[in-house]
XYZ file of C-alpha atoms in Angstrom:
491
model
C 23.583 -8.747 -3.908
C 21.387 -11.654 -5.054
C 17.825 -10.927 -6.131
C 15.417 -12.884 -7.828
C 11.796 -12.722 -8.991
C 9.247 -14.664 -8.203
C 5.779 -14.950 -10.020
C 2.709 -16.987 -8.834
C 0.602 -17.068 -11.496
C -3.549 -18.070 -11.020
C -6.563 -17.399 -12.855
C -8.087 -15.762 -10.183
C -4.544 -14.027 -8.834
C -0.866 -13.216 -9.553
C 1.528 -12.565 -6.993
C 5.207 -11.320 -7.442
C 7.820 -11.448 -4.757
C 11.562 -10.274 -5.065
C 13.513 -12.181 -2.997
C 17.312 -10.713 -1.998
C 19.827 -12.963 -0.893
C 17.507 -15.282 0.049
C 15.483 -13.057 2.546
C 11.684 -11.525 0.944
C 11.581 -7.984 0.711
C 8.593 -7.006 -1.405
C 5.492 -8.804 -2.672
C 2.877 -7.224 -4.780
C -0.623 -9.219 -5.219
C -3.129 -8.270 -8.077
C -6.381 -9.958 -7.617
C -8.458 -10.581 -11.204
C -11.818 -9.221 -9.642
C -9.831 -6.400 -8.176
C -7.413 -4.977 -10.279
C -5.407 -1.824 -9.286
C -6.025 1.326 -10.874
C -3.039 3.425 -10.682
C -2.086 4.547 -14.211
C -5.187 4.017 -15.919
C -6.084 7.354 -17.857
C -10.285 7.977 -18.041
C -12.306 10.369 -20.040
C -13.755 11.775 -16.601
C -16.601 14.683 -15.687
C -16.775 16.946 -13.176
C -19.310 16.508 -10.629
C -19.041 19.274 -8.436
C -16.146 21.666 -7.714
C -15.568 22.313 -4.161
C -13.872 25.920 -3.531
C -13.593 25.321 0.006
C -10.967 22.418 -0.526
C -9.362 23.654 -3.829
C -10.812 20.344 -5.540
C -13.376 18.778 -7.362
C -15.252 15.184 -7.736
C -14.783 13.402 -10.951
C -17.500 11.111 -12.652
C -14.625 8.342 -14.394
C -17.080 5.388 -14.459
C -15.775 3.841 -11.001
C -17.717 3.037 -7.833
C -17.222 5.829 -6.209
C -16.840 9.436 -7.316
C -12.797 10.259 -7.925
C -10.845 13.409 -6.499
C -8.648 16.378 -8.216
C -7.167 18.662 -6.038
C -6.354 22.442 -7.455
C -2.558 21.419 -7.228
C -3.306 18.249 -9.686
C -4.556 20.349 -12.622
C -2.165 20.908 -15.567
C -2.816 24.782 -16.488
C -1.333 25.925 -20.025
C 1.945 26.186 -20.837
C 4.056 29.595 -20.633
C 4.143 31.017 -23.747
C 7.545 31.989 -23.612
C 9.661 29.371 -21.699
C 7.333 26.239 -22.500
C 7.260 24.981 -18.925
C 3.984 24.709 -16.705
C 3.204 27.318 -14.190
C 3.218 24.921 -11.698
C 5.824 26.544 -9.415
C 3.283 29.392 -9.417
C 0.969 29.929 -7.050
C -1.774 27.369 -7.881
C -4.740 29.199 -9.488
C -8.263 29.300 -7.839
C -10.042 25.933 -8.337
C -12.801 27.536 -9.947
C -10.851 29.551 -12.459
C -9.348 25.673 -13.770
C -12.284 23.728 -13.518
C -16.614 23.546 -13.884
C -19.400 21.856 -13.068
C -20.555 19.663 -16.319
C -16.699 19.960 -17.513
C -15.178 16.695 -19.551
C -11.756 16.123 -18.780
C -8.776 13.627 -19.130
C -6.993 12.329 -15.898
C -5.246 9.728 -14.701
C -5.574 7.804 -11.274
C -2.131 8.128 -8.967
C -3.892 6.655 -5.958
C -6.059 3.688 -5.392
C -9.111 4.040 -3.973
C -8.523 3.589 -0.224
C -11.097 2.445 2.917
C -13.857 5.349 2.040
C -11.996 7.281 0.057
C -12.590 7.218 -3.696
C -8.971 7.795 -5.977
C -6.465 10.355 -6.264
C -6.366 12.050 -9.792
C -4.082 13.981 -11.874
C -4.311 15.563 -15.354
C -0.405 15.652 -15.398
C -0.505 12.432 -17.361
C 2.579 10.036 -17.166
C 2.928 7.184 -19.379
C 5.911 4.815 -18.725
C 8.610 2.931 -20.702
C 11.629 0.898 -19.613
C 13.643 3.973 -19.483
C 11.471 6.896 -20.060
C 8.668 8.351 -18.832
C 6.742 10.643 -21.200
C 5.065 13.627 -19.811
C 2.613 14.363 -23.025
C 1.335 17.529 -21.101
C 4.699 19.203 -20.220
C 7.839 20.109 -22.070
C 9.918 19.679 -18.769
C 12.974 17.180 -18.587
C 14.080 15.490 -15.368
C 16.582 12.678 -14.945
C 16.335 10.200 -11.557
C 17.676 11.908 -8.822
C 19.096 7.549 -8.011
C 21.619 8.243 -10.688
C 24.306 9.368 -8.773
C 27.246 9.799 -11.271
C 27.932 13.018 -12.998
C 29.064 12.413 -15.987
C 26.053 9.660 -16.653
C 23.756 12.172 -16.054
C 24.757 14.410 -17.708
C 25.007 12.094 -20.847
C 21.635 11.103 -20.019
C 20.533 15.029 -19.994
C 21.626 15.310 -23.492
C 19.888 12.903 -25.157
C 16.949 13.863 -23.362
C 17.339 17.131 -24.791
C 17.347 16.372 -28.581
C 14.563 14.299 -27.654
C 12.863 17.421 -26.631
C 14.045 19.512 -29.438
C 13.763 17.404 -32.282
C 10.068 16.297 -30.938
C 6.101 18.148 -29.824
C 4.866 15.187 -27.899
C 5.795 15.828 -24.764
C 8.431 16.286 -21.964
C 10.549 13.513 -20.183
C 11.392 11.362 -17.163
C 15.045 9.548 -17.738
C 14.179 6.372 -14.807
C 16.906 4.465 -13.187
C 17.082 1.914 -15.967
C 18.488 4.052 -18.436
C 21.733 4.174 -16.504
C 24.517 2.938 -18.731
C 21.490 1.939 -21.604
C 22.678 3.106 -25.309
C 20.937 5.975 -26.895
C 19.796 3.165 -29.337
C 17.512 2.120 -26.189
C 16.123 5.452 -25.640
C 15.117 6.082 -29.053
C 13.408 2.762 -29.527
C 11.257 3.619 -26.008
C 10.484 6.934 -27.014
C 8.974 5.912 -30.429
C 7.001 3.257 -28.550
C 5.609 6.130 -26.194
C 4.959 8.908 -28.749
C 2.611 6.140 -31.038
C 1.421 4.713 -27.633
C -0.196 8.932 -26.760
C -0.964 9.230 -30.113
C -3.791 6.197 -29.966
C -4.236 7.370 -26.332
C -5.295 10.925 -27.522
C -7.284 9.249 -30.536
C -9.300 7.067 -28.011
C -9.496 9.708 -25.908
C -11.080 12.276 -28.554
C -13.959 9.074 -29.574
C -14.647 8.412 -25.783
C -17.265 9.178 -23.513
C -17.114 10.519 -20.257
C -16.554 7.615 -17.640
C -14.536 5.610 -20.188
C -11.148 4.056 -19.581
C -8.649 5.174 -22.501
C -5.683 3.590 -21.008
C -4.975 0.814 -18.645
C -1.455 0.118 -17.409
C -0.052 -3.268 -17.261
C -1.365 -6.449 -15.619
C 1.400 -6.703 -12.295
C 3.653 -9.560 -13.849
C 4.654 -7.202 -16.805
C 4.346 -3.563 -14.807
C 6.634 -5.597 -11.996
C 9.351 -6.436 -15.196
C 9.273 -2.885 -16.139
C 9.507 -1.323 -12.998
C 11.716 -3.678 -10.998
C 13.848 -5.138 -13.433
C 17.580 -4.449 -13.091
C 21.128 -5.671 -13.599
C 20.979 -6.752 -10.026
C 18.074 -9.126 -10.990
C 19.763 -12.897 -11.451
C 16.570 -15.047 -12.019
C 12.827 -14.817 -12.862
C 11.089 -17.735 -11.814
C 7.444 -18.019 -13.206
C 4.970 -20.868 -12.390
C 2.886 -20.766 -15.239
C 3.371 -21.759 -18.772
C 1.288 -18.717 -20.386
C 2.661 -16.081 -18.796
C 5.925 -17.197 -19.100
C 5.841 -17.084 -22.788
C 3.711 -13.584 -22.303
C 6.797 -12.631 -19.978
C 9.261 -14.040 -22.823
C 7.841 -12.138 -25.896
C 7.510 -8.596 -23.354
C 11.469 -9.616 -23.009
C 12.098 -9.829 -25.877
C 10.804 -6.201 -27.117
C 12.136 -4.502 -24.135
C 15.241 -5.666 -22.885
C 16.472 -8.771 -24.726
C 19.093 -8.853 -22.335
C 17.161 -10.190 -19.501
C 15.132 -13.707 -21.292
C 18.554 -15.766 -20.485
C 17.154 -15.327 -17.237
C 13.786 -16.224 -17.346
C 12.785 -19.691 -15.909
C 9.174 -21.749 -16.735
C 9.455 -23.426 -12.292
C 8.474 -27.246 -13.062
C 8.526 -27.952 -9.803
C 5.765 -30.377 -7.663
C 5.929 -28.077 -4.807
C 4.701 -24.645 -5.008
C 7.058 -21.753 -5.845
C 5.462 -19.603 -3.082
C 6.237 -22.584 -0.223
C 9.662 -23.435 -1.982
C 11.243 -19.985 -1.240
C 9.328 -19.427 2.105
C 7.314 -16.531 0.795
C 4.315 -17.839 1.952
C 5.259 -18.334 5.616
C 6.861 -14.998 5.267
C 3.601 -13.342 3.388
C 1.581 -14.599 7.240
C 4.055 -13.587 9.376
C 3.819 -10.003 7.350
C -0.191 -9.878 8.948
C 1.295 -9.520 12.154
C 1.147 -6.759 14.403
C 4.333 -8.478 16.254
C 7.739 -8.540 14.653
C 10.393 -10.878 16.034
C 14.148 -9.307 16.477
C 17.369 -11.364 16.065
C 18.557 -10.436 19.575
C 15.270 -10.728 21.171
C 13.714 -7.364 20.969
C 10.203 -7.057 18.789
C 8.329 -4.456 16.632
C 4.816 -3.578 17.123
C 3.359 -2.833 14.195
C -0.482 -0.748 14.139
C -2.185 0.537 10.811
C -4.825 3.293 11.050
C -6.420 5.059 8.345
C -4.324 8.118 8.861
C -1.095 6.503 9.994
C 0.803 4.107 10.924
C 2.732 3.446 14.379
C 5.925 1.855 14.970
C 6.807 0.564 18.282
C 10.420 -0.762 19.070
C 11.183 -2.646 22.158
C 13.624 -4.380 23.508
C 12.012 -7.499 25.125
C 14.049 -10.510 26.405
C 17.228 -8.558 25.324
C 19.516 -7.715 28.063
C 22.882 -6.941 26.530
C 26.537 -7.361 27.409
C 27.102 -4.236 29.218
C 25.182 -1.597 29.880
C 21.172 -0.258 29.331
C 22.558 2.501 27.018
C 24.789 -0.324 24.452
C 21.428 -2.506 24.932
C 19.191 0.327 23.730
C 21.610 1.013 20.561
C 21.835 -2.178 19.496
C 17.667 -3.041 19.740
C 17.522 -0.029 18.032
C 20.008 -0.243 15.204
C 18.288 -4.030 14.504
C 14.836 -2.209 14.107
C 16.336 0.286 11.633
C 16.540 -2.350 9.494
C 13.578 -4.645 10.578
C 11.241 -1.305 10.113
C 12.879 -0.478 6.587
C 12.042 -3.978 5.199
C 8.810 -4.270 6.908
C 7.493 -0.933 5.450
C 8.630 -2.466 2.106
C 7.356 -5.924 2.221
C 3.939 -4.711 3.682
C 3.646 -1.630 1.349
C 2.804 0.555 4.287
C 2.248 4.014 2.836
C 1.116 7.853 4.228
C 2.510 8.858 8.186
C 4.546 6.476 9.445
C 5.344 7.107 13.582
C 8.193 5.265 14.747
C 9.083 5.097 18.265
C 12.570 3.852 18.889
C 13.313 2.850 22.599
C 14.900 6.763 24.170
C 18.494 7.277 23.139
C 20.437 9.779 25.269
C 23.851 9.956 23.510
C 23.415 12.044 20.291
C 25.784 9.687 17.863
C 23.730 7.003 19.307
C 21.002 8.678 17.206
C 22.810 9.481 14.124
C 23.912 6.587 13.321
C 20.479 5.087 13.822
C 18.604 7.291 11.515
C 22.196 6.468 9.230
C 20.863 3.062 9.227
C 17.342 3.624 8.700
C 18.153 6.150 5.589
C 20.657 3.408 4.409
C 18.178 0.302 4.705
C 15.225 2.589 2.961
C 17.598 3.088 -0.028
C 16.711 0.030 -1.798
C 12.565 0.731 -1.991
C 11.064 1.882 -4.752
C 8.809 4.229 -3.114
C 10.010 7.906 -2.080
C 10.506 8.287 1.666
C 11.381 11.043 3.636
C 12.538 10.497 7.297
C 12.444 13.492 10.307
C 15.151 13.484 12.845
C 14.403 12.457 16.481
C 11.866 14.864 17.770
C 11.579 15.987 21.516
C 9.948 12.972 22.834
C 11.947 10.839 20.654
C 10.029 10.092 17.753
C 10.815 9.846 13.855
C 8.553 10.697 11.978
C 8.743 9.412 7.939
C 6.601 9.739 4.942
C 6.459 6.965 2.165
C 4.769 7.191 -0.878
C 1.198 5.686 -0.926
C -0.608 4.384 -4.136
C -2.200 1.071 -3.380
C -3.419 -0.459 -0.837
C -0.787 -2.380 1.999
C -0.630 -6.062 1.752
C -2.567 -6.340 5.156
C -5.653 -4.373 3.394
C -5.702 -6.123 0.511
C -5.178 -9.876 2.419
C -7.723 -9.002 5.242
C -11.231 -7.532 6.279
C -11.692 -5.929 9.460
C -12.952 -7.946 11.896
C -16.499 -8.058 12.280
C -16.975 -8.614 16.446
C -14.218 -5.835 17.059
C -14.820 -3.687 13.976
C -11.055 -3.706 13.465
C -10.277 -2.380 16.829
C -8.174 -5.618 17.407
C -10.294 -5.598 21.102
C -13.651 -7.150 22.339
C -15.334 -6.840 25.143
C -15.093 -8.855 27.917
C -17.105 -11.856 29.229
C -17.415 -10.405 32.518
C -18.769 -6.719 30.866
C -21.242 -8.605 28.335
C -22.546 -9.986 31.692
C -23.398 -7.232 33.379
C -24.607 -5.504 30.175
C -26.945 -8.755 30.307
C -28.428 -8.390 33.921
C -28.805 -4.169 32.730
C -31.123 -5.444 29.865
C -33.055 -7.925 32.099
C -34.106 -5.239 33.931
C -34.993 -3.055 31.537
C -36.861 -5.744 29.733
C -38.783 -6.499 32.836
C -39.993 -3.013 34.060
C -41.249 -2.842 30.384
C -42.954 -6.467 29.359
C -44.823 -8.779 30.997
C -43.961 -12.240 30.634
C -43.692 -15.483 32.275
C -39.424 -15.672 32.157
C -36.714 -14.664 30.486
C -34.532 -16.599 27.857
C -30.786 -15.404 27.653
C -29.231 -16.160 24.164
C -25.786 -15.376 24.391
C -21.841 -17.199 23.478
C -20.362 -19.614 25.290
C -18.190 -18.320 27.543
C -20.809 -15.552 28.463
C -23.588 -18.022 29.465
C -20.720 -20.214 31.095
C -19.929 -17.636 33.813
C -23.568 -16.206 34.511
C -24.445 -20.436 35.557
C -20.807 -20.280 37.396
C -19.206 -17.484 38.587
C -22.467 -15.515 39.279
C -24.879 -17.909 39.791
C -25.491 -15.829 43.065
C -26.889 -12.572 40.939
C -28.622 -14.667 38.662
C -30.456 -16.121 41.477
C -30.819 -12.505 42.962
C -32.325 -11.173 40.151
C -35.037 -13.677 39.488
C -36.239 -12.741 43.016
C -35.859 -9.330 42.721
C -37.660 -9.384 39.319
C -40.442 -11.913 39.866
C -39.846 -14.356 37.324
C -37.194 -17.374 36.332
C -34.153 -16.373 33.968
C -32.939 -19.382 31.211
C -29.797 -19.424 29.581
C -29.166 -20.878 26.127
C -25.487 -20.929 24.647
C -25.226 -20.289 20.644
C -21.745 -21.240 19.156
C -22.601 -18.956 16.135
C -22.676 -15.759 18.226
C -19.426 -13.359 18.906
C -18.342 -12.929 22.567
C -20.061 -9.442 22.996
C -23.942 -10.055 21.132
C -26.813 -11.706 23.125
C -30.335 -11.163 22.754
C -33.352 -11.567 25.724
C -36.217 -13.572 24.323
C -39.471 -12.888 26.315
C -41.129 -16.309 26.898
């Protein structure tokens, strides 16, 4: 497999897309005015603990007040084994936390429509191959490294870590796979002096501080994404190249024969096609090879799936056409979950499948497109009325809410009302106006197309009305105005 990344680098915003054998799969866009949150650790307060929801709101300095539920709060660690009682029952929310309380956390979800973040005190702080857990003495190794004996290598040298250390407990990621123990060593050094000036800030800071940020997105995207799969990074500006080269060249060495400074006239974005593929990703339609289309529908609680198998008619019968629309949009749905960074409940409703292998291998597919994203998913079978219902891990914002606004006519219902029903809601508010208010007529302010059928189409009730009322009705088109507002002016 091919894979390349690509970095679109402006003052005001960076974008990074990984591109895999030509086709996009992922883009991530960090905005200077609006940078992410997820990793920063803050010197927070407690607000007010709510026992009714096992949680508490957190003063950390941002916009809105942050959230820490019961389950998120590091208790001590057992005396005798050295591991958190977290597989314990989780302890009253009042016995962990109080009103007026300072404490250190760490944001593991942005803040979202009108909710403020997600906390944590189990603080994480990444490497290349590590993970340090500074509040824990537990050691885990990445459930994607599949062989044995590399795990269990990588188990070992986790565990001298452990012994021969106090800071902390550790993550082994996915990178580490094959990586020398010289590696490890030289990224858990970095981490232990990175806490140490961590906890030092942290013990000078005020409540509502920030005492660590992660990474601006071009070098969090290296650390995270970076692999031997990776061919090419193509950047398109000259500073954070070199900022890319000298991150290189600390980390993984390795990887700066394949950075690349793009000259080019013509923008990296348009070269590759990422940014026809970035609008098409705003779409609530999805276009299938064979003809069939994807309807795609974010809410704030979930998001729905819809597969269908439009101008597709198959070769032979409704069953075969049905498995093979369906099959196509286990794959379309895995990327498109990916490359939009859709997050939470996701609904999918594949077109009704009656022979059960038919439905294996379809969820097969679905499993085996979903392997590649970074994000943990977790995928129901087919339920009675033929849904599949999956979970992916959400902890920023999806592309569409970070590209777009609701709209303000339909409040983000994606419908308005109708020319026709603004009318009528029109002739209602004559009459109310004019059992109310005397005046000599009536001036109608409303859009175009509204004011265009009241002087067509019902020019009759128009006409009725002003007799029935006693006085003349004007009409006054104002381009400015959305389809459904008008206002009656009392001349």
């Amino acid at each position: 497999m091919s894979q390349e990344i690509l970095m679109n680098c402006t003052p005001q915003e960076t974008r990074v897309a990984v591109v895999e054998n030509g086709v996009l799969q992922e883009v991530s866009v960090e905005r200077t005015r609006r940078r992410g949150l997820v990793g920063n650790i803050y010197k927070g307060r407690i607000q007010r603990v709510l026992p009714g929801m096992q949680a508490a709101f957190v003063e950390v300095g941002l916009e809105r007040t942050a959230f820490l539920h019961a389950s998120d709060v590091a208790v001590a660690p057992d005396s005798e084994t050295g591991e958190t009682r977290l597989r314990r029952p989780v302890p009253d929310i009042q016995q962990l936390l109080h009103d007026g309380q300072e404490i250190i956390v760490q944001v593991i979800k942005d803040p979202m429509g009108t909710k403020g973040a997600r906390l944590t005190t189990h603080l994480t702080i990444p490497s290349r191959n590590l993970v340090l857990l500074p509040r824990s003495r537990n050691l885990g190794v990445s459930g994607r490294i599949e062989d044995a004996a590399e795990r269990e290598r990588l188990r070992q040298i986790g565990q001298r870590f452990l012994d021969e250390g106090d800071t902390g407990g550790y993550i082994i990621r996915t990178a580490a796979e094959q990586a020398p123990e010289s590696a490890l060593e030289a990224d858990r050094r970095f981490l232990c002096k990175l806490w140490e000036n961590v906890a030092a800030r942290a013990r000078e800071a005020r409540a509502g501080q920030c005492i660590h940020e992660d990474l601006p997105l071009v070098l969090r995207s290296l650390r995270d994404i970076m692999s031997s799969e990776v061919e090419r990074i193509r950047i398109d500006s000259r500073e954070n190249f070199q900022k890319v080269q000298a991150f290189c060249e600390q980390f993984f060495p390795e990887m700066n024969a394949r950075l690349e400074a793009y000259p080019g006239e013509r923008p990296l974005f348009d070269f590759y096609g990422v940014e026809e593929e970035i609008q098409r990703a705003l779409s609530r339609k999805v276009e299938l090879k064979s003809g069939g289309y994807l309807m795609i529908d974010q809410t704030e609680a979930m998001t729905t799936i819809d597969v269908n198998t439009g101008a597709y008619v198959g070769r032979r019968n409704l069953e075969e056409t049905i498995f093979k629309t369906n099959l196509e949009a286990a794959q379309a749905i895995a990327r498109q979950v990916r490359l939009r960074n859709l997050g939470g409940i996701i609904i999918l409703d594949f077109i009704d499948m009656q022979d059960e292998e038919h439905k294996r291998q379809v969820l097969r597919a679905l499993e085996k497109s979903l392997e590649k994203d970074h994000a943990k998913t977790q995928i129901s079978g087919v339920s009675a009325l033929g849904l599949v219902e999956m979970t992916r891990k959400r902890t920023r914002e999806s592309l569409e809410h970070i590209l777009c606004a609701p709209c303000p006519s339909c409040d983000g219902r994606g419908f308005m009302k109708t020319p026709e029903t603004v009318c009528y809601e029109i002739f209602r508010e004559l009459m109310r106006e004019a059992r109310q208010f005397e005046a000599e007529q009536m001036l109608v302010i409303a859009s175009r197309p509204v004011v265009d059928l009241m002087v067509e189409d019902e020019s009759m009730s128009v006409a009725e009305l002003e007799e029935f009322i006693g006085r003349p009705i004007t009409f006054q088109a104002e381009p400015l105005y959305a389809q459904d507002q008008f206002d009656v002016v009392l001349m």
